[in-house]
Amino acid sequence: MKPTQKELTNWAITQIEKNYKDDVVLLLAMSEHAMENDCHGECYDYFIPVNDNGNNLACTFIIDGVGHDLYPRSWERIRNMVDFTDDFTSGLGEAKILYYRNEADREQFIAMQEKQKANMQDEAFMMKIALEKLDMAMDIYRTMVFEDALYKVRMAAGFIAHYLSVAVACINGTYLKRALDLETVELKKLKEIPDNFIPYYEGIVRAKSVEELKSLSYMIISTTRKFIAKNKPIVKEELTTPDFRDLAGWYEEMSLTWRRFDFHSKAGDCDKTFNDAVNLQHELSIMKEEFGLREMDLLSYFDASNLKVFGERAKELEAYVISEIESHGFSLNTYDTLEQFLAKNS
């Protein structure tokens, strides 16, 4: 322990024992915050208070150009670190206890460290966190694409790269430890990372234009999405047999859409055809999942300048849906005339 580090540690402990004996339960250190032997974070990083008076231990100051920040983290914030909902995850896993009020307090903190380790060994848990970080990166990207100011785009790209790095670490069952280093230093040591992730990240660091940053942000998100999809654990779901009567009812409801397709595509009205096509594609995707149907690509066949091929594809998919209903023993509720309907339903 360096002289400055030892003296500041002793000073903090003395302050607790003298003024906050019943108010502060733990004093923690974080060596990963140190830079060039300045002992920042090593003498102490944060403390855990148990009441409002304990918060008064907090203070910030600068000694010989080195800033020191003694700040509080509540037990609730520690639990958030256990559950990876606090970005300072390493603040729990890498923390060293410098002072504890009693053995029960020390054991409570160690138990939380152990729970965090258990969470990191749970693939489903870590996948959930990774997906959340991916969503955060994509949300930032959705806003960034409409931004033109270089500093704002660079900031957004930096956060995108960070959240994706956290996601990649989660897939590897760990967290990033060196908060003040570029994340690629740690990522290079992981067992698995997305293709070209590090070149994309380093490209973001070196990019000089808005266009470069946007392009690299898209690519680093894309490669991370593929990586996460590849690593999703296989979840065995209880098999249920779909009721194809429901598919028949769905088709009866949607049949008017196909009728409109036939009319508008023959008339060459691409505007009226397009909106119906988008809505039906969404419905077809849902039916595919619910009833185990084949892939039903409709929109790839849409061409505003030539709707003939689209109309033929729409009829092909309509015939396929009807065949699936009938092959499962159900018939459609159809009538040739109004009289037939009234005769049967009166």
Coordinates of C-alpha atoms in Angstrom, one line a residue:
M1 CA 0.0 0.0 0.0
K2 CA 1.4 3.3 -1.1
P3 CA 1.9 6.0 1.6
T4 CA -0.8 8.3 0.3
Q5 CA -3.2 5.4 -0.1
K6 CA -2.5 4.1 3.4
E7 CA -2.9 7.5 5.0
L8 CA -6.2 8.3 3.2
T9 CA -7.6 4.9 4.0
N10 CA -6.7 5.4 7.7
W11 CA -8.2 8.8 7.5
A12 CA -11.5 7.6 6.1
I13 CA -11.7 4.7 8.7
T14 CA -11.0 7.1 11.5
Q15 CA -13.8 9.4 10.3
I16 CA -16.2 6.5 10.4
E17 CA -15.2 5.2 13.8
K18 CA -15.2 8.7 15.3
N19 CA -18.3 10.2 13.7
Y20 CA -20.3 7.6 12.0
K21 CA -19.9 4.4 14.0
D22 CA -23.6 3.6 13.9
D23 CA -24.3 5.1 10.5
V24 CA -21.8 3.5 8.1
V25 CA -21.4 -0.2 7.7
L26 CA -18.8 -0.7 5.0
L27 CA -16.0 1.1 3.3
L28 CA -15.0 -0.3 -0.1
A29 CA -12.0 0.1 -2.5
M30 CA -11.7 -0.2 -6.2
S31 CA -8.2 -0.7 -7.6
E32 CA -9.5 -0.6 -11.2
H33 CA -10.0 3.2 -10.9
A34 CA -6.4 4.0 -10.3
M35 CA -4.4 5.7 -13.0
E36 CA -0.6 6.0 -13.2
N37 CA -0.2 5.0 -9.5
D38 CA -2.4 7.9 -8.3
C39 CA -4.2 5.4 -5.9
H40 CA -7.6 6.9 -6.9
G41 CA -10.2 4.4 -5.7
E42 CA -7.6 2.2 -4.0
C43 CA -7.6 4.2 -0.7
Y44 CA -11.4 4.0 -0.9
D45 CA -14.1 4.3 -3.5
Y46 CA -17.5 4.2 -1.8
F47 CA -19.2 3.4 1.5
I48 CA -22.5 2.0 2.5
P49 CA -24.6 4.1 4.9
V50 CA -27.6 2.8 6.8
N51 CA -29.3 6.2 7.5
D52 CA -29.3 9.8 6.4
N53 CA -26.6 10.8 8.8
G54 CA -24.3 8.3 7.2
N55 CA -24.5 10.2 3.9
N56 CA -22.7 13.1 5.6
L57 CA -19.4 11.1 5.3
A58 CA -19.4 11.9 1.6
C59 CA -16.8 14.3 0.4
T60 CA -14.7 15.3 -2.6
F61 CA -11.3 17.0 -2.7
I62 CA -8.1 17.2 -4.7
I63 CA -4.6 16.4 -3.4
D64 CA -1.6 17.1 -5.5
G65 CA -3.7 17.2 -8.7
V66 CA -5.5 13.9 -7.9
G67 CA -9.2 14.0 -7.3
H68 CA -10.7 11.9 -4.6
D69 CA -14.4 11.1 -4.2
L70 CA -15.8 9.3 -1.1
Y71 CA -19.4 8.7 -1.9
P72 CA -22.3 6.6 -0.6
R73 CA -24.0 3.6 -2.2
S74 CA -27.1 2.2 -0.5
W75 CA -27.9 -1.5 0.0
E76 CA -30.5 -1.0 -2.7
R77 CA -27.9 0.1 -5.2
I78 CA -25.8 -2.9 -4.2
R79 CA -28.7 -5.1 -5.0
N80 CA -29.0 -3.4 -8.4
M81 CA -25.4 -4.3 -9.0
V82 CA -26.2 -7.9 -8.1
D83 CA -29.0 -7.9 -10.7
F84 CA -26.9 -6.0 -13.4
T85 CA -29.4 -3.1 -13.4
D86 CA -26.7 -0.8 -12.2
D87 CA -24.0 -0.1 -14.9
F88 CA -21.3 -0.1 -12.3
T89 CA -21.4 -3.9 -12.0
S90 CA -17.7 -4.3 -11.2
G91 CA -18.2 -2.1 -8.2
L92 CA -19.5 -5.1 -6.4
G93 CA -17.6 -7.9 -7.9
E94 CA -14.2 -6.3 -7.8
A95 CA -14.7 -4.3 -4.5
K96 CA -12.3 -4.9 -1.6
I97 CA -13.6 -4.4 1.9
L98 CA -11.5 -1.9 3.9
Y99 CA -13.7 -1.5 6.9
Y100 CA -16.9 -3.2 8.2
R101 CA -19.0 -2.4 11.2
N102 CA -19.5 -6.0 12.3
E103 CA -19.3 -9.5 10.9
A104 CA -23.0 -9.5 9.8
D105 CA -22.4 -6.5 7.6
R106 CA -19.3 -8.1 6.0
E107 CA -21.2 -11.4 5.4
Q108 CA -24.1 -9.6 3.8
F109 CA -21.8 -7.9 1.3
I110 CA -20.0 -11.1 0.5
A111 CA -23.3 -12.9 0.1
M112 CA -24.2 -10.3 -2.5
Q113 CA -20.9 -10.8 -4.3
E114 CA -21.7 -14.6 -4.4
K115 CA -25.2 -13.9 -5.7
Q116 CA -23.7 -11.8 -8.5
K117 CA -21.3 -14.7 -9.4
A118 CA -24.3 -17.1 -9.5
N119 CA -26.1 -14.7 -11.8
M120 CA -23.1 -14.7 -14.1
Q121 CA -23.3 -18.4 -14.4
D122 CA -27.0 -18.4 -15.3
E123 CA -27.0 -18.2 -19.2
A124 CA -30.7 -17.2 -19.4
F125 CA -30.1 -14.4 -16.9
M126 CA -27.1 -13.0 -18.7
M127 CA -28.8 -13.3 -22.0
K128 CA -31.7 -11.2 -20.7
I129 CA -29.2 -8.5 -19.6
A130 CA -27.4 -8.7 -23.0
L131 CA -30.7 -8.2 -24.8
E132 CA -31.5 -5.2 -22.7
K133 CA -28.1 -3.6 -23.5
L134 CA -28.6 -4.3 -27.2
D135 CA -32.0 -2.6 -27.0
M136 CA -30.4 0.4 -25.4
A137 CA -27.8 0.6 -28.1
M138 CA -30.5 0.4 -30.8
D139 CA -32.6 3.0 -29.2
I140 CA -29.6 5.4 -29.2
Y141 CA -29.0 4.5 -32.9
R142 CA -32.6 5.3 -33.9
T143 CA -32.2 8.8 -32.6
M144 CA -28.6 9.2 -33.8
V145 CA -29.5 8.6 -37.5
F146 CA -31.4 11.9 -37.5
E147 CA -28.6 13.9 -35.9
D148 CA -26.1 16.0 -37.8
A149 CA -23.9 17.5 -35.1
L150 CA -20.6 15.7 -34.9
Y151 CA -20.2 15.8 -31.2
K152 CA -23.6 14.5 -30.6
V153 CA -23.2 11.6 -33.1
R154 CA -19.8 10.8 -31.6
M155 CA -21.2 10.7 -28.1
A156 CA -24.1 8.4 -29.3
A157 CA -21.6 6.1 -31.1
G158 CA -19.5 5.9 -27.9
F159 CA -22.5 4.9 -25.8
I160 CA -23.6 2.4 -28.5
A161 CA -20.1 0.8 -28.4
H162 CA -20.2 0.7 -24.6
Y163 CA -23.6 -0.9 -24.2
L164 CA -22.8 -3.5 -26.9
S165 CA -19.5 -4.2 -25.1
V166 CA -21.4 -4.9 -21.9
A167 CA -23.8 -7.2 -23.8
V168 CA -20.8 -9.1 -25.3
A169 CA -19.3 -9.5 -21.8
C170 CA -22.7 -10.8 -20.5
I171 CA -22.8 -13.5 -23.2
N172 CA -19.4 -14.5 -22.0
G173 CA -20.7 -14.7 -18.4
T174 CA -18.8 -11.7 -17.0
Y175 CA -18.6 -8.0 -16.8
L176 CA -16.2 -5.2 -17.8
K177 CA -13.8 -4.4 -15.0
R178 CA -11.6 -1.6 -16.2
A179 CA -14.0 1.3 -16.3
L180 CA -11.3 3.8 -17.3
D181 CA -9.8 1.7 -20.2
L182 CA -11.2 1.3 -23.7
E183 CA -13.4 -1.8 -23.5
T184 CA -11.6 -3.5 -26.3
V185 CA -8.7 -4.2 -24.0
E186 CA -10.9 -6.6 -22.0
L187 CA -12.9 -7.8 -25.0
K188 CA -9.8 -9.2 -26.7
K189 CA -9.5 -11.6 -23.7
L190 CA -13.0 -13.0 -23.9
K191 CA -13.7 -16.4 -25.3
E192 CA -16.2 -15.3 -27.9
I193 CA -16.8 -11.9 -29.5
P194 CA -18.9 -10.8 -32.5
D195 CA -17.2 -10.8 -35.9
N196 CA -15.2 -7.6 -36.5
F197 CA -16.5 -6.1 -33.2
I198 CA -13.1 -4.8 -32.2
P199 CA -12.2 -3.2 -35.6
Y200 CA -15.6 -1.5 -35.6
Y201 CA -15.1 -0.2 -32.0
E202 CA -11.7 1.0 -32.8
G203 CA -13.0 2.6 -36.0
I204 CA -15.6 4.5 -33.9
V205 CA -12.7 5.9 -31.8
R206 CA -10.8 7.0 -34.9
A207 CA -13.7 8.2 -37.1
K208 CA -13.6 11.8 -38.2
S209 CA -17.0 12.3 -39.7
V210 CA -20.7 11.9 -38.9
E211 CA -21.1 9.5 -41.9
E212 CA -18.3 7.2 -40.6
L213 CA -19.7 7.1 -37.1
K214 CA -23.2 6.3 -38.3
S215 CA -22.0 3.6 -40.6
L216 CA -19.7 2.0 -38.0
S217 CA -22.5 2.2 -35.4
Y218 CA -24.8 0.3 -37.7
M219 CA -22.2 -2.4 -38.4
I220 CA -21.3 -2.9 -34.7
I221 CA -25.0 -3.2 -33.8
S222 CA -25.6 -5.6 -36.7
T223 CA -22.7 -7.9 -35.8
T224 CA -23.7 -7.9 -32.1
R225 CA -27.3 -8.9 -33.0
K226 CA -26.1 -11.8 -35.0
F227 CA -23.7 -12.8 -32.2
I228 CA -26.4 -12.7 -29.6
A229 CA -28.9 -14.6 -31.8
K230 CA -26.3 -17.3 -32.3
N231 CA -25.7 -17.7 -28.6
K232 CA -29.3 -17.7 -27.4
P233 CA -29.9 -20.8 -25.2
I234 CA -32.3 -23.3 -26.5
V235 CA -35.5 -23.2 -24.5
K236 CA -37.7 -26.2 -24.5
E237 CA -41.2 -25.0 -24.7
E238 CA -44.2 -27.1 -24.0
L239 CA -45.7 -28.2 -27.3
T240 CA -49.3 -27.2 -27.9
T241 CA -51.5 -28.1 -30.8
P242 CA -52.9 -25.1 -32.5
D243 CA -56.6 -25.0 -33.2
F244 CA -57.0 -24.5 -36.9
R245 CA -60.5 -23.3 -36.5
D246 CA -58.9 -20.1 -35.3
L247 CA -56.9 -19.9 -38.5
A248 CA -60.1 -20.4 -40.5
G249 CA -61.8 -17.5 -38.6
W250 CA -58.7 -15.4 -39.2
Y251 CA -58.9 -16.1 -43.0
E252 CA -62.6 -15.3 -43.1
E253 CA -61.9 -12.0 -41.5
M254 CA -58.9 -11.2 -43.8
S255 CA -60.4 -12.6 -47.0
L256 CA -61.6 -9.1 -48.0
T257 CA -57.9 -8.0 -48.1
W258 CA -57.1 -10.6 -50.7
R259 CA -60.2 -9.4 -52.7
R260 CA -58.9 -5.8 -52.6
F261 CA -55.5 -7.1 -53.7
D262 CA -57.0 -8.7 -56.8
F263 CA -59.0 -5.6 -57.6
H264 CA -56.3 -2.9 -57.0
S265 CA -53.4 -4.9 -58.5
K266 CA -55.3 -5.4 -61.7
A267 CA -56.1 -1.7 -61.7
G268 CA -52.4 -0.9 -61.2
D269 CA -53.2 1.1 -58.0
C270 CA -49.9 0.7 -56.1
D271 CA -50.8 3.1 -53.4
K272 CA -53.9 1.3 -52.2
T273 CA -52.2 -2.0 -52.6
F274 CA -49.2 -1.1 -50.5
N275 CA -50.9 -0.4 -47.2
D276 CA -52.9 -3.6 -47.4
A277 CA -49.8 -5.5 -48.3
V278 CA -47.9 -4.2 -45.3
N279 CA -50.7 -5.0 -42.9
L280 CA -51.2 -8.5 -44.3
Q281 CA -47.5 -9.2 -44.2
H282 CA -47.6 -8.5 -40.5
E283 CA -50.6 -10.7 -40.0
L284 CA -49.0 -13.5 -42.0
S285 CA -45.9 -13.4 -39.8
I286 CA -48.0 -13.8 -36.7
M287 CA -49.9 -16.7 -38.2
K288 CA -46.7 -18.4 -39.2
E289 CA -45.6 -18.5 -35.6
E290 CA -49.0 -19.4 -34.1
F291 CA -49.7 -22.2 -36.4
G292 CA -46.3 -23.4 -37.4
L293 CA -46.8 -22.5 -41.1
R294 CA -44.0 -22.0 -43.6
E295 CA -42.4 -18.7 -44.3
M296 CA -44.9 -16.5 -46.2
D297 CA -43.0 -13.7 -47.9
L298 CA -45.4 -11.3 -49.6
L299 CA -43.7 -7.9 -49.7
S300 CA -40.6 -9.0 -51.6
Y301 CA -42.8 -9.5 -54.6
F302 CA -44.2 -5.9 -54.4
D303 CA -43.2 -3.7 -57.4
A304 CA -45.1 -0.5 -57.7
S305 CA -44.5 -0.4 -61.5
N306 CA -45.7 -4.0 -62.0
L307 CA -48.3 -5.4 -59.7
K308 CA -49.0 -8.5 -61.7
V309 CA -46.3 -10.6 -60.0
F310 CA -47.5 -9.3 -56.6
G311 CA -51.1 -10.3 -57.4
E312 CA -50.1 -13.8 -58.3
R313 CA -48.0 -14.2 -55.1
A314 CA -50.9 -13.0 -53.0
K315 CA -53.2 -15.6 -54.6
E316 CA -50.5 -18.3 -54.1
L317 CA -50.3 -17.5 -50.3
E318 CA -54.1 -17.3 -50.1
A319 CA -54.4 -20.8 -51.6
Y320 CA -51.7 -22.1 -49.2
V321 CA -53.5 -20.8 -46.1
I322 CA -56.8 -22.3 -47.3
S323 CA -55.0 -25.7 -47.9
E324 CA -53.6 -25.7 -44.4
I325 CA -57.1 -25.1 -42.9
E326 CA -58.7 -27.8 -45.0
S327 CA -55.8 -30.3 -44.4
H328 CA -56.4 -30.0 -40.7
G329 CA -60.1 -31.0 -41.1
F330 CA -61.8 -27.7 -41.1
S331 CA -63.8 -25.9 -43.8
L332 CA -64.5 -22.3 -44.3
N333 CA -67.8 -20.7 -43.5
T334 CA -68.6 -19.7 -47.1
Y335 CA -71.9 -19.3 -49.1
D336 CA -72.5 -18.7 -52.8
T337 CA -75.5 -16.5 -52.2
L338 CA -77.2 -14.4 -49.5
E339 CA -80.2 -16.8 -49.7
Q340 CA -77.9 -19.7 -48.7
F341 CA -76.6 -17.8 -45.7
L342 CA -80.1 -16.8 -44.6
A343 CA -81.5 -20.3 -45.0
K344 CA -78.8 -21.8 -42.8
N345 CA -78.6 -19.0 -40.2
S346 CA -82.3 -18.2 -39.7

